[in-house]
């Protein structure tokens, strides 16, 4: 390994320290703690685990995290009612609805009804539109985390060639927009791309969010590239990313490991948006 390992755990720890002091400062000014509401509509173990982890991380920072499970009544009316209630509740700074929703519910209910200001994970149509238009928005947390990881080794991406593999609404597409907004020249690759390596070999910054183990191999990397691996794949050998780490880490200049790269930063970025909202609430009074 010759590349710098971009250690997501260390970056996340530093971000948590910083957030904790911001939350403390709010308290010292008599502001009620930042409040995150997580709406869970499934008994799926992954979603329960996700909500529990987020609560634990948030509470350690002084953020109130309330998890609400609505899986006993799976109707869009109930979901819409919950969303309207949190939209109105002045205590609530941020809302997350864990996905995927059970088939009885429509994600459109969340995308169209949730107050974009409280949509800290940037899933609503309004936030996606604002991001597209270059307006202030809450971007999806994974895309934001990817940008933080890039910035840890390259403060300024202007003029760089970036390649994003994956075009999902929560990772690939918003990452393309955020990189472009900062002046990178971005190529967006996906399952329709012929000769992926032809594109990735031009990349000063390569972001992979495809969910395909060993998709990105050493021969596809421009020497000295920054490689951000957002993939999470369960394989017989454990959790791996999309990047063939042993080979690529000898060609890249910096690389995120999986696990321990994008994942740990994503949740903290989400909580940062909650704190940001609480700070705006404090300024408004
Ligand atoms: P998705 O399945 O919605 O999208 C995958 C994208 O990759 C698609 O747009 C597809 O076109 C592209 N793709 C798939 N195979 C490809 C190939 N062979 N060549 C080129 N493009 C290909 O997935 P998603 O929700 O965007 O997540 C992507 C990965 O990131 C998954 O492994 C997921 O687990 C992970 N993820 C990580 C975090 C985190 O916090 N670290 C958060 C969300 C998702």
PDB file of C-alpha atoms and ligand atoms in Angstrom:
ATOM      1  CA  UNK A   1       0.000   0.000   0.000  1.00  0.00           C
ATOM      2  CA  UNK A   2       1.505   3.307  -1.058  1.00  0.00           C
ATOM      3  CA  UNK A   3      -1.662   5.430  -0.994  1.00  0.00           C
ATOM      4  CA  UNK A   4      -2.693   7.543   1.979  1.00  0.00           C
ATOM      5  CA  UNK A   5      -5.529   5.748   3.721  1.00  0.00           C
ATOM      6  CA  UNK A   6      -8.387   8.201   4.242  1.00  0.00           C
ATOM      7  CA  UNK A   7      -9.507   7.072   7.670  1.00  0.00           C
ATOM      8  CA  UNK A   8     -13.252   7.683   7.937  1.00  0.00           C
ATOM      9  CA  UNK A   9     -13.284   6.693  11.595  1.00  0.00           C
ATOM     10  CA  UNK A  10     -10.754   9.394  12.518  1.00  0.00           C
ATOM     11  CA  UNK A  11     -12.524  12.002  10.381  1.00  0.00           C
ATOM     12  CA  UNK A  12     -15.870  11.038  11.952  1.00  0.00           C
ATOM     13  CA  UNK A  13     -14.378  11.246  15.458  1.00  0.00           C
ATOM     14  CA  UNK A  14     -13.012  14.744  14.808  1.00  0.00           C
ATOM     15  CA  UNK A  15     -16.368  15.807  13.361  1.00  0.00           C
ATOM     16  CA  UNK A  16     -18.176  14.453  16.436  1.00  0.00           C
ATOM     17  CA  UNK A  17     -15.870  16.415  18.768  1.00  0.00           C
ATOM     18  CA  UNK A  18     -16.573  19.587  16.846  1.00  0.00           C
ATOM     19  CA  UNK A  19     -20.330  18.941  16.786  1.00  0.00           C
ATOM     20  CA  UNK A  20     -20.392  18.231  20.496  1.00  0.00           C
ATOM     21  CA  UNK A  21     -18.947  21.659  21.259  1.00  0.00           C
ATOM     22  CA  UNK A  22     -21.476  23.308  18.930  1.00  0.00           C
ATOM     23  CA  UNK A  23     -24.315  21.542  20.749  1.00  0.00           C
ATOM     24  CA  UNK A  24     -22.832  22.599  24.086  1.00  0.00           C
ATOM     25  CA  UNK A  25     -22.627  26.210  22.905  1.00  0.00           C
ATOM     26  CA  UNK A  26     -26.338  26.102  22.041  1.00  0.00           C
ATOM     27  CA  UNK A  27     -27.123  24.859  25.552  1.00  0.00           C
ATOM     28  CA  UNK A  28     -25.023  27.637  27.100  1.00  0.00           C
ATOM     29  CA  UNK A  29     -27.152  30.140  25.197  1.00  0.00           C
ATOM     30  CA  UNK A  30     -30.321  28.623  26.616  1.00  0.00           C
ATOM     31  CA  UNK A  31     -31.372  26.968  23.344  1.00  0.00           C
ATOM     32  CA  UNK A  32     -33.187  23.625  23.615  1.00  0.00           C
ATOM     33  CA  UNK A  33     -31.117  20.706  22.270  1.00  0.00           C
ATOM     34  CA  UNK A  34     -31.149  19.794  18.571  1.00  0.00           C
ATOM     35  CA  UNK A  35     -33.905  17.247  17.993  1.00  0.00           C
ATOM     36  CA  UNK A  36     -33.952  14.488  15.387  1.00  0.00           C
ATOM     37  CA  UNK A  37     -37.028  12.354  14.723  1.00  0.00           C
ATOM     38  CA  UNK A  38     -36.555   9.001  13.004  1.00  0.00           C
ATOM     39  CA  UNK A  39     -39.692   7.418  11.564  1.00  0.00           C
ATOM     40  CA  UNK A  40     -39.351   3.664  11.120  1.00  0.00           C
ATOM     41  CA  UNK A  41     -42.138   1.844   9.312  1.00  0.00           C
ATOM     42  CA  UNK A  42     -40.614  -1.605   9.065  1.00  0.00           C
ATOM     43  CA  UNK A  43     -39.418  -4.248  11.515  1.00  0.00           C
ATOM     44  CA  UNK A  44     -36.485  -4.900   9.219  1.00  0.00           C
ATOM     45  CA  UNK A  45     -33.386  -5.583  11.354  1.00  0.00           C
ATOM     46  CA  UNK A  46     -31.128  -3.294   9.281  1.00  0.00           C
ATOM     47  CA  UNK A  47     -33.460  -0.310   9.722  1.00  0.00           C
ATOM     48  CA  UNK A  48     -33.839  -0.918  13.451  1.00  0.00           C
ATOM     49  CA  UNK A  49     -30.061  -1.185  13.773  1.00  0.00           C
ATOM     50  CA  UNK A  50     -29.552   1.972  11.720  1.00  0.00           C
ATOM     51  CA  UNK A  51     -32.019   3.968  13.828  1.00  0.00           C
ATOM     52  CA  UNK A  52     -30.482   2.634  17.057  1.00  0.00           C
ATOM     53  CA  UNK A  53     -26.935   3.538  15.975  1.00  0.00           C
ATOM     54  CA  UNK A  54     -27.973   7.001  14.940  1.00  0.00           C
ATOM     55  CA  UNK A  55     -29.725   7.511  18.281  1.00  0.00           C
ATOM     56  CA  UNK A  56     -26.653   6.382  20.209  1.00  0.00           C
ATOM     57  CA  UNK A  57     -24.284   8.595  18.203  1.00  0.00           C
ATOM     58  CA  UNK A  58     -26.659  11.568  18.393  1.00  0.00           C
ATOM     59  CA  UNK A  59     -27.298  11.271  22.115  1.00  0.00           C
ATOM     60  CA  UNK A  60     -23.560  11.113  22.831  1.00  0.00           C
ATOM     61  CA  UNK A  61     -23.343  14.553  21.194  1.00  0.00           C
ATOM     62  CA  UNK A  62     -26.222  16.002  23.191  1.00  0.00           C
ATOM     63  CA  UNK A  63     -28.742  15.695  20.346  1.00  0.00           C
ATOM     64  CA  UNK A  64     -32.209  14.395  21.252  1.00  0.00           C
ATOM     65  CA  UNK A  65     -33.118  11.488  19.005  1.00  0.00           C
ATOM     66  CA  UNK A  66     -36.626  10.074  19.085  1.00  0.00           C
ATOM     67  CA  UNK A  67     -37.367   6.893  17.154  1.00  0.00           C
ATOM     68  CA  UNK A  68     -40.990   6.381  16.223  1.00  0.00           C
ATOM     69  CA  UNK A  69     -42.082   3.005  14.900  1.00  0.00           C
ATOM     70  CA  UNK A  70     -45.305   3.147  12.880  1.00  0.00           C
ATOM     71  CA  UNK A  71     -45.195  -0.419  11.560  1.00  0.00           C
ATOM     72  CA  UNK A  72     -48.456  -1.368  13.293  1.00  0.00           C
ATOM     73  CA  UNK A  73     -50.472   0.891  10.941  1.00  0.00           C
ATOM     74  CA  UNK A  74     -49.085   0.768   7.427  1.00  0.00           C
ATOM     75  CA  UNK A  75     -51.141   3.297   5.492  1.00  0.00           C
ATOM     76  CA  UNK A  76     -50.079   6.358   3.557  1.00  0.00           C
ATOM     77  CA  UNK A  77     -52.595   8.397   5.585  1.00  0.00           C
ATOM     78  CA  UNK A  78     -50.805   7.486   8.805  1.00  0.00           C
ATOM     79  CA  UNK A  79     -47.392   8.216   7.288  1.00  0.00           C
ATOM     80  CA  UNK A  80     -48.665  11.534   5.905  1.00  0.00           C
ATOM     81  CA  UNK A  81     -50.145  12.371   9.325  1.00  0.00           C
ATOM     82  CA  UNK A  82     -46.819  11.698  11.056  1.00  0.00           C
ATOM     83  CA  UNK A  83     -44.971  13.834   8.538  1.00  0.00           C
ATOM     84  CA  UNK A  84     -47.415  16.719   8.884  1.00  0.00           C
ATOM     85  CA  UNK A  85     -47.059  16.515  12.642  1.00  0.00           C
ATOM     86  CA  UNK A  86     -43.248  16.711  12.595  1.00  0.00           C
ATOM     87  CA  UNK A  87     -43.411  19.493  10.002  1.00  0.00           C
ATOM     88  CA  UNK A  88     -45.520  21.523  12.454  1.00  0.00           C
ATOM     89  CA  UNK A  89     -43.634  20.625  15.640  1.00  0.00           C
ATOM     90  CA  UNK A  90     -41.234  23.503  16.395  1.00  0.00           C
ATOM     91  CA  UNK A  91     -39.097  21.203  18.592  1.00  0.00           C
ATOM     92  CA  UNK A  92     -38.169  18.972  15.644  1.00  0.00           C
ATOM     93  CA  UNK A  93     -35.083  20.137  13.739  1.00  0.00           C
ATOM     94  CA  UNK A  94     -34.634  17.131  11.484  1.00  0.00           C
ATOM     95  CA  UNK A  95     -36.556  14.106  10.248  1.00  0.00           C
ATOM     96  CA  UNK A  96     -35.457  10.841   8.710  1.00  0.00           C
ATOM     97  CA  UNK A  97     -37.793   8.203   7.356  1.00  0.00           C
ATOM     98  CA  UNK A  98     -35.856   4.942   7.098  1.00  0.00           C
ATOM     99  CA  UNK A  99     -35.918   3.330   3.658  1.00  0.00           C
ATOM    100  CA  UNK A 100     -36.920   1.195   1.901  1.00  0.00           C
ATOM    101  CA  UNK A 101     -40.546   1.565   2.908  1.00  0.00           C
ATOM    102  CA  UNK A 102     -42.750  -1.535   3.115  1.00  0.00           C
ATOM    103  CA  UNK A 103     -44.758  -2.066  -0.050  1.00  0.00           C
ATOM    104  CA  UNK A 104     -47.970  -0.717   1.566  1.00  0.00           C
ATOM    105  CA  UNK A 105     -46.416   2.762   1.715  1.00  0.00           C
ATOM    106  CA  UNK A 106     -45.372   5.138  -1.025  1.00  0.00           C
ATOM    107  CA  UNK A 107     -42.005   6.892  -0.801  1.00  0.00           C
ATOM    108  CA  UNK A 108     -43.624   9.778  -2.714  1.00  0.00           C
ATOM    109  CA  UNK A 109     -45.501  10.640   0.475  1.00  0.00           C
ATOM    110  CA  UNK A 110     -42.142  11.390   2.098  1.00  0.00           C
ATOM    111  CA  UNK A 111     -40.524  12.967  -0.964  1.00  0.00           C
ATOM    112  CA  UNK A 112     -43.363  15.423  -1.491  1.00  0.00           C
ATOM    113  CA  UNK A 113     -44.712  16.126   2.021  1.00  0.00           C
ATOM    114  CA  UNK A 114     -41.698  16.399   4.311  1.00  0.00           C
ATOM    115  CA  UNK A 115     -40.700  20.005   5.027  1.00  0.00           C
ATOM    116  CA  UNK A 116     -37.482  20.448   2.967  1.00  0.00           C
ATOM    117  CA  UNK A 117     -35.943  22.477   5.801  1.00  0.00           C
ATOM    118  CA  UNK A 118     -36.279  19.454   8.137  1.00  0.00           C
ATOM    119  CA  UNK A 119     -35.265  16.948   5.458  1.00  0.00           C
ATOM    120  CA  UNK A 120     -31.734  16.468   6.823  1.00  0.00           C
ATOM    121  CA  UNK A 121     -31.003  13.511   4.520  1.00  0.00           C
ATOM    122  CA  UNK A 122     -31.951  15.415   1.377  1.00  0.00           C
ATOM    123  CA  UNK A 123     -34.519  12.947   0.050  1.00  0.00           C
ATOM    124  CA  UNK A 124     -37.344  15.315  -0.869  1.00  0.00           C
ATOM    125  CA  UNK A 125     -38.178  16.517  -4.363  1.00  0.00           C
ATOM    126  CA  UNK A 126     -37.629  20.071  -3.109  1.00  0.00           C
ATOM    127  CA  UNK A 127     -34.090  19.417  -1.855  1.00  0.00           C
ATOM    128  CA  UNK A 128     -33.161  17.459  -4.984  1.00  0.00           C
ATOM    129  CA  UNK A 129     -34.472  20.369  -7.083  1.00  0.00           C
ATOM    130  CA  UNK A 130     -32.588  22.942  -5.047  1.00  0.00           C
ATOM    131  CA  UNK A 131     -29.379  20.956  -5.345  1.00  0.00           C
ATOM    132  CA  UNK A 132     -29.934  20.753  -9.105  1.00  0.00           C
ATOM    133  CA  UNK A 133     -30.571  24.495  -9.332  1.00  0.00           C
ATOM    134  CA  UNK A 134     -27.476  25.287  -7.258  1.00  0.00           C
ATOM    135  CA  UNK A 135     -29.538  26.676  -4.379  1.00  0.00           C
ATOM    136  CA  UNK A 136     -28.941  26.051  -0.657  1.00  0.00           C
ATOM    137  CA  UNK A 137     -30.153  22.519   0.112  1.00  0.00           C
ATOM    138  CA  UNK A 138     -29.691  19.602   2.470  1.00  0.00           C
ATOM    139  CA  UNK A 139     -27.866  17.136   0.173  1.00  0.00           C
ATOM    140  CA  UNK A 140     -28.164  13.371   0.715  1.00  0.00           C
ATOM    141  CA  UNK A 141     -25.801  12.521   3.586  1.00  0.00           C
ATOM    142  CA  UNK A 142     -23.725   9.920   1.728  1.00  0.00           C
ATOM    143  CA  UNK A 143     -22.925  12.400  -1.052  1.00  0.00           C
ATOM    144  CA  UNK A 144     -22.003  15.046   1.541  1.00  0.00           C
ATOM    145  CA  UNK A 145     -19.800  12.547   3.376  1.00  0.00           C
ATOM    146  CA  UNK A 146     -18.043  11.675   0.105  1.00  0.00           C
ATOM    147  CA  UNK A 147     -17.278  15.390  -0.399  1.00  0.00           C
ATOM    148  CA  UNK A 148     -15.898  15.677   3.157  1.00  0.00           C
ATOM    149  CA  UNK A 149     -13.618  12.688   2.530  1.00  0.00           C
ATOM    150  CA  UNK A 150     -12.389  14.209  -0.747  1.00  0.00           C
ATOM    151  CA  UNK A 151     -11.760  17.540   0.994  1.00  0.00           C
ATOM    152  CA  UNK A 152      -9.650  15.811   3.633  1.00  0.00           C
ATOM    153  CA  UNK A 153      -7.010  15.246   0.917  1.00  0.00           C
ATOM    154  CA  UNK A 154      -7.929  17.878  -1.721  1.00  0.00           C
ATOM    155  CA  UNK A 155      -9.304  21.168  -0.413  1.00  0.00           C
ATOM    156  CA  UNK A 156      -9.977  22.451  -3.925  1.00  0.00           C
ATOM    157  CA  UNK A 157     -11.280  20.180  -6.703  1.00  0.00           C
ATOM    158  CA  UNK A 158     -11.668  22.912  -9.311  1.00  0.00           C
ATOM    159  CA  UNK A 159     -10.264  21.819 -12.670  1.00  0.00           C
ATOM    160  CA  UNK A 160      -9.893  18.181 -11.643  1.00  0.00           C
ATOM    161  CA  UNK A 161     -11.397  15.325 -13.646  1.00  0.00           C
ATOM    162  CA  UNK A 162     -13.838  13.362 -11.515  1.00  0.00           C
ATOM    163  CA  UNK A 163     -15.627  10.150 -12.395  1.00  0.00           C
ATOM    164  CA  UNK A 164     -18.658   8.935 -10.436  1.00  0.00           C
ATOM    165  CA  UNK A 165     -19.746   5.309 -10.910  1.00  0.00           C
ATOM    166  CA  UNK A 166     -23.443   4.901 -10.024  1.00  0.00           C
ATOM    167  CA  UNK A 167     -26.416   7.139 -10.742  1.00  0.00           C
ATOM    168  CA  UNK A 168     -28.742   6.562  -7.787  1.00  0.00           C
ATOM    169  CA  UNK A 169     -30.674   9.497  -6.360  1.00  0.00           C
ATOM    170  CA  UNK A 170     -29.061   9.073  -2.929  1.00  0.00           C
ATOM    171  CA  UNK A 171     -25.394   8.616  -3.829  1.00  0.00           C
ATOM    172  CA  UNK A 172     -24.224   8.829  -7.460  1.00  0.00           C
ATOM    173  CA  UNK A 173     -26.321  11.677  -8.830  1.00  0.00           C
ATOM    174  CA  UNK A 174     -25.968  14.099  -5.894  1.00  0.00           C
ATOM    175  CA  UNK A 175     -22.201  13.409  -5.781  1.00  0.00           C
ATOM    176  CA  UNK A 176     -22.000  14.322  -9.481  1.00  0.00           C
ATOM    177  CA  UNK A 177     -23.833  17.606  -8.737  1.00  0.00           C
ATOM    178  CA  UNK A 178     -21.718  18.473  -5.679  1.00  0.00           C
ATOM    179  CA  UNK A 179     -18.445  17.817  -7.525  1.00  0.00           C
ATOM    180  CA  UNK A 180     -19.619  19.842 -10.519  1.00  0.00           C
ATOM    181  CA  UNK A 181     -20.720  22.709  -8.266  1.00  0.00           C
ATOM    182  CA  UNK A 182     -17.173  22.884  -6.919  1.00  0.00           C
ATOM    183  CA  UNK A 183     -15.659  23.135 -10.376  1.00  0.00           C
ATOM    184  CA  UNK A 184     -14.625  19.558 -11.156  1.00  0.00           C
ATOM    185  CA  UNK A 185     -15.278  18.178 -14.642  1.00  0.00           C
ATOM    186  CA  UNK A 186     -17.458  15.191 -13.889  1.00  0.00           C
ATOM    187  CA  UNK A 187     -18.191  12.060 -15.898  1.00  0.00           C
ATOM    188  CA  UNK A 188     -21.168  10.061 -14.629  1.00  0.00           C
ATOM    189  CA  UNK A 189     -20.883   6.292 -15.315  1.00  0.00           C
ATOM    190  CA  UNK A 190     -23.532   3.616 -14.813  1.00  0.00           C
ATOM    191  CA  UNK A 191     -24.734   0.239 -16.079  1.00  0.00           C
ATOM    192  CA  UNK A 192     -25.163   1.704 -19.573  1.00  0.00           C
ATOM    193  CA  UNK A 193     -21.511   2.761 -19.753  1.00  0.00           C
ATOM    194  CA  UNK A 194     -19.393   0.861 -22.257  1.00  0.00           C
ATOM    195  CA  UNK A 195     -15.724   0.485 -21.290  1.00  0.00           C
ATOM    196  CA  UNK A 196     -15.868   1.806 -17.731  1.00  0.00           C
ATOM    197  CA  UNK A 197     -12.065   1.663 -17.466  1.00  0.00           C
ATOM    198  CA  UNK A 198     -11.662   4.115 -20.352  1.00  0.00           C
ATOM    199  CA  UNK A 199     -13.456   6.713 -18.229  1.00  0.00           C
ATOM    200  CA  UNK A 200     -12.044   5.826 -14.808  1.00  0.00           C
ATOM    201  CA  UNK A 201      -8.460   6.067 -16.163  1.00  0.00           C
ATOM    202  CA  UNK A 202      -9.051   9.808 -16.737  1.00  0.00           C
ATOM    203  CA  UNK A 203     -10.128  10.359 -13.141  1.00  0.00           C
ATOM    204  CA  UNK A 204      -8.130  12.504 -10.726  1.00  0.00           C
ATOM    205  CA  UNK A 205     -11.005  11.713  -8.353  1.00  0.00           C
ATOM    206  CA  UNK A 206     -12.855   8.419  -8.666  1.00  0.00           C
ATOM    207  CA  UNK A 207     -16.005   7.791  -6.636  1.00  0.00           C
ATOM    208  CA  UNK A 208     -17.553   4.338  -6.835  1.00  0.00           C
ATOM    209  CA  UNK A 209     -21.120   3.805  -5.626  1.00  0.00           C
ATOM    210  CA  UNK A 210     -22.189   0.767  -7.629  1.00  0.00           C
ATOM    211  CA  UNK A 211     -22.496  -1.988  -5.021  1.00  0.00           C
ATOM    212  CA  UNK A 212     -20.349  -4.422  -7.066  1.00  0.00           C
ATOM    213  CA  UNK A 213     -17.343  -6.037  -5.369  1.00  0.00           C
ATOM    214  CA  UNK A 214     -14.046  -5.748  -7.278  1.00  0.00           C
ATOM    215  CA  UNK A 215     -15.643  -3.572  -9.986  1.00  0.00           C
ATOM    216  CA  UNK A 216     -12.702  -1.171  -9.833  1.00  0.00           C
ATOM    217  CA  UNK A 217      -9.301  -2.770 -10.359  1.00  0.00           C
ATOM    218  CA  UNK A 218      -5.769  -1.335 -10.416  1.00  0.00           C
ATOM    219  CA  UNK A 219      -5.607  -1.150 -14.230  1.00  0.00           C
ATOM    220  CA  UNK A 220      -8.615   1.234 -14.170  1.00  0.00           C
ATOM    221  CA  UNK A 221      -6.869   3.839 -12.001  1.00  0.00           C
ATOM    222  CA  UNK A 222      -4.897   6.894 -13.086  1.00  0.00           C
ATOM    223  CA  UNK A 223      -1.673   6.890 -11.032  1.00  0.00           C
ATOM    224  CA  UNK A 224      -2.049   9.308  -8.127  1.00  0.00           C
ATOM    225  CA  UNK A 225      -5.863   9.385  -8.200  1.00  0.00           C
ATOM    226  CA  UNK A 226      -8.044   9.949  -5.131  1.00  0.00           C
ATOM    227  CA  UNK A 227     -10.350   6.942  -4.788  1.00  0.00           C
ATOM    228  CA  UNK A 228     -13.518   7.074  -2.698  1.00  0.00           C
ATOM    229  CA  UNK A 229     -15.293   3.753  -2.304  1.00  0.00           C
ATOM    230  CA  UNK A 230     -18.920   4.104  -1.190  1.00  0.00           C
ATOM    231  CA  UNK A 231     -19.810   0.489  -1.982  1.00  0.00           C
ATOM    232  CA  UNK A 232     -20.942  -1.845   0.778  1.00  0.00           C
ATOM    233  CA  UNK A 233     -21.035  -5.458  -0.360  1.00  0.00           C
ATOM    234  CA  UNK A 234     -21.539  -8.556   1.736  1.00  0.00           C
ATOM    235  CA  UNK A 235     -19.208 -11.228   0.409  1.00  0.00           C
ATOM    236  CA  UNK A 236     -17.993 -14.570   1.737  1.00  0.00           C
ATOM    237  CA  UNK A 237     -14.894 -12.729   2.915  1.00  0.00           C
ATOM    238  CA  UNK A 238     -16.938 -10.133   4.861  1.00  0.00           C
ATOM    239  CA  UNK A 239     -17.925  -6.574   3.968  1.00  0.00           C
ATOM    240  CA  UNK A 240     -16.047  -5.119   1.003  1.00  0.00           C
ATOM    241  CA  UNK A 241     -16.406  -2.064  -1.191  1.00  0.00           C
ATOM    242  CA  UNK A 242     -16.454  -1.803  -4.995  1.00  0.00           C
ATOM    243  CA  UNK A 243     -12.698  -1.292  -5.202  1.00  0.00           C
ATOM    244  CA  UNK A 244     -10.097  -4.043  -5.291  1.00  0.00           C
ATOM    245  CA  UNK A 245      -8.267  -2.443  -2.378  1.00  0.00           C
ATOM    246  CA  UNK A 246      -4.897  -4.303  -2.385  1.00  0.00           C
ATOM    247  CA  UNK A 247      -4.193  -3.510  -6.056  1.00  0.00           C
ATOM    248  CA  UNK A 248      -5.708  -0.035  -6.248  1.00  0.00           C
ATOM    249  CA  UNK A 249      -3.992   1.192  -3.073  1.00  0.00           C
ATOM    250  CA  UNK A 250      -0.624   0.790  -4.838  1.00  0.00           C
ATOM    251  CA  UNK A 251      -1.673   3.060  -7.723  1.00  0.00           C
ATOM    252  CA  UNK A 252      -3.885   5.697  -6.071  1.00  0.00           C
ATOM    253  CA  UNK A 253      -2.508   8.556  -3.959  1.00  0.00           C
ATOM    254  CA  UNK A 254      -5.353   8.340  -1.437  1.00  0.00           C
ATOM    255  CA  UNK A 255      -8.078   5.779  -0.841  1.00  0.00           C
ATOM    256  CA  UNK A 256     -10.927   5.077   1.567  1.00  0.00           C
ATOM    257  CA  UNK A 257     -11.103   1.596   3.113  1.00  0.00           C
ATOM    258  CA  UNK A 258     -14.330  -0.417   3.431  1.00  0.00           C
ATOM    259  CA  UNK A 259     -15.368  -0.687   6.170  1.00  0.00           C
ATOM    260  CA  UNK A 260     -14.083   2.467   7.841  1.00  0.00           C
ATOM    261  CA  UNK A 261     -14.308   5.005   5.018  1.00  0.00           C
ATOM    262  CA  UNK A 262     -17.560   6.582   3.808  1.00  0.00           C
ATOM    263  CA  UNK A 263     -19.817   4.714   6.267  1.00  0.00           C
ATOM    264  CA  UNK A 264     -18.690   6.236   9.592  1.00  0.00           C
ATOM    265  CA  UNK A 265     -18.742   9.782   8.165  1.00  0.00           C
ATOM    266  CA  UNK A 266     -22.255   9.505   6.690  1.00  0.00           C
ATOM    267  CA  UNK A 267     -24.132   9.377  10.004  1.00  0.00           C
ATOM    268  CA  UNK A 268     -22.158  12.226  11.519  1.00  0.00           C
ATOM    269  CA  UNK A 269     -22.826  14.378   8.442  1.00  0.00           C
ATOM    270  CA  UNK A 270     -26.528  13.754   8.912  1.00  0.00           C
ATOM    271  CA  UNK A 271     -26.346  14.830  12.567  1.00  0.00           C
ATOM    272  CA  UNK A 272     -24.385  17.906  11.479  1.00  0.00           C
ATOM    273  CA  UNK A 273     -27.386  18.992   9.392  1.00  0.00           C
ATOM    274  CA  UNK A 274     -29.604  18.610  12.487  1.00  0.00           C
ATOM    275  CA  UNK A 275     -27.247  20.814  14.521  1.00  0.00           C
ATOM    276  CA  UNK A 276     -27.114  23.349  11.681  1.00  0.00           C
ATOM    277  CA  UNK A 277     -30.910  23.550  11.751  1.00  0.00           C
ATOM    278  CA  UNK A 278     -30.911  24.011  15.531  1.00  0.00           C
ATOM    279  CA  UNK A 279     -28.399  26.844  15.124  1.00  0.00           C
ATOM    280  CA  UNK A 280     -30.710  28.518  12.581  1.00  0.00           C
ATOM    281  CA  UNK A 281     -33.634  28.065  14.978  1.00  0.00           C
ATOM    282  CA  UNK A 282     -31.563  29.750  17.714  1.00  0.00           C
ATOM    283  CA  UNK A 283     -30.759  32.692  15.435  1.00  0.00           C
ATOM    284  CA  UNK A 284     -34.424  33.104  14.493  1.00  0.00           C
ATOM    285  CA  UNK A 285     -35.564  33.805  18.079  1.00  0.00           C
TER     286      UNK A 285
HETATM  287  P1  LIG B   1     -28.170   1.503  -6.356  1.00  0.00           P
HETATM  288  O1  LIG B   1     -28.224   0.033  -6.541  1.00  0.00           O
HETATM  289  O2  LIG B   1     -29.391   2.325  -6.261  1.00  0.00           O
HETATM  290  O3  LIG B   1     -27.291   2.136  -7.516  1.00  0.00           O
HETATM  291  C1  LIG B   1     -26.153   1.509  -8.028  1.00  0.00           C
HETATM  292  C2  LIG B   1     -25.697   2.260  -9.255  1.00  0.00           C
HETATM  293  O4  LIG B   1     -24.511   1.672  -9.730  1.00  0.00           O
HETATM  294  C3  LIG B   1     -26.702   2.241 -10.398  1.00  0.00           C
HETATM  295  O5  LIG B   1     -26.933   3.562 -10.811  1.00  0.00           O
HETATM  296  C4  LIG B   1     -26.022   1.445 -11.503  1.00  0.00           C
HETATM  297  O6  LIG B   1     -26.228   2.033 -12.773  1.00  0.00           O
HETATM  298  C5  LIG B   1     -24.563   1.494 -11.119  1.00  0.00           C
HETATM  299  N1  LIG B   1     -23.868   0.243 -11.432  1.00  0.00           N
HETATM  300  C6  LIG B   1     -24.140  -0.996 -10.954  1.00  0.00           C
HETATM  301  N2  LIG B   1     -23.308  -1.898 -11.515  1.00  0.00           N
HETATM  302  C7  LIG B   1     -22.498  -1.222 -12.352  1.00  0.00           C
HETATM  303  C8  LIG B   1     -21.450  -1.597 -13.225  1.00  0.00           C
HETATM  304  N3  LIG B   1     -21.067  -2.867 -13.346  1.00  0.00           N
HETATM  305  N4  LIG B   1     -20.845  -0.633 -13.949  1.00  0.00           N
HETATM  306  C9  LIG B   1     -21.208   0.660 -13.852  1.00  0.00           C
HETATM  307  N5  LIG B   1     -22.215   1.081 -13.037  1.00  0.00           N
HETATM  308  C10 LIG B   1     -22.846   0.146 -12.302  1.00  0.00           C
HETATM  309  O7  LIG B   1     -27.237   1.694  -5.073  1.00  0.00           O
HETATM  310  P2  LIG B   1     -27.000   2.969  -4.106  1.00  0.00           P
HETATM  311  O8  LIG B   1     -28.099   3.087  -3.169  1.00  0.00           O
HETATM  312  O9  LIG B   1     -26.550   4.154  -4.904  1.00  0.00           O
HETATM  313  O10 LIG B   1     -25.727   2.428  -3.331  1.00  0.00           O
HETATM  314  C11 LIG B   1     -24.521   2.141  -4.012  1.00  0.00           C
HETATM  315  C12 LIG B   1     -23.561   1.438  -3.054  1.00  0.00           C
HETATM  316  O11 LIG B   1     -23.267   2.337  -2.006  1.00  0.00           O
HETATM  317  C13 LIG B   1     -24.158   0.196  -2.406  1.00  0.00           C
HETATM  318  O12 LIG B   1     -23.114  -0.748  -2.225  1.00  0.00           O
HETATM  319  C14 LIG B   1     -24.643   0.700  -1.080  1.00  0.00           C
HETATM  320  O13 LIG B   1     -24.650  -0.320  -0.094  1.00  0.00           O
HETATM  321  C15 LIG B   1     -23.624   1.755  -0.764  1.00  0.00           C
HETATM  322  N6  LIG B   1     -24.106   2.826   0.115  1.00  0.00           N
HETATM  323  C16 LIG B   1     -23.266   3.225   1.100  1.00  0.00           C
HETATM  324  C17 LIG B   1     -23.646   4.223   1.971  1.00  0.00           C
HETATM  325  C18 LIG B   1     -22.712   4.650   3.062  1.00  0.00           C
HETATM  326  O14 LIG B   1     -23.079   5.341   3.959  1.00  0.00           O
HETATM  327  N7  LIG B   1     -21.452   4.277   3.003  1.00  0.00           N
HETATM  328  C19 LIG B   1     -24.901   4.810   1.837  1.00  0.00           C
HETATM  329  C20 LIG B   1     -25.735   4.420   0.800  1.00  0.00           C
HETATM  330  C21 LIG B   1     -25.311   3.421  -0.053  1.00  0.00           C
END
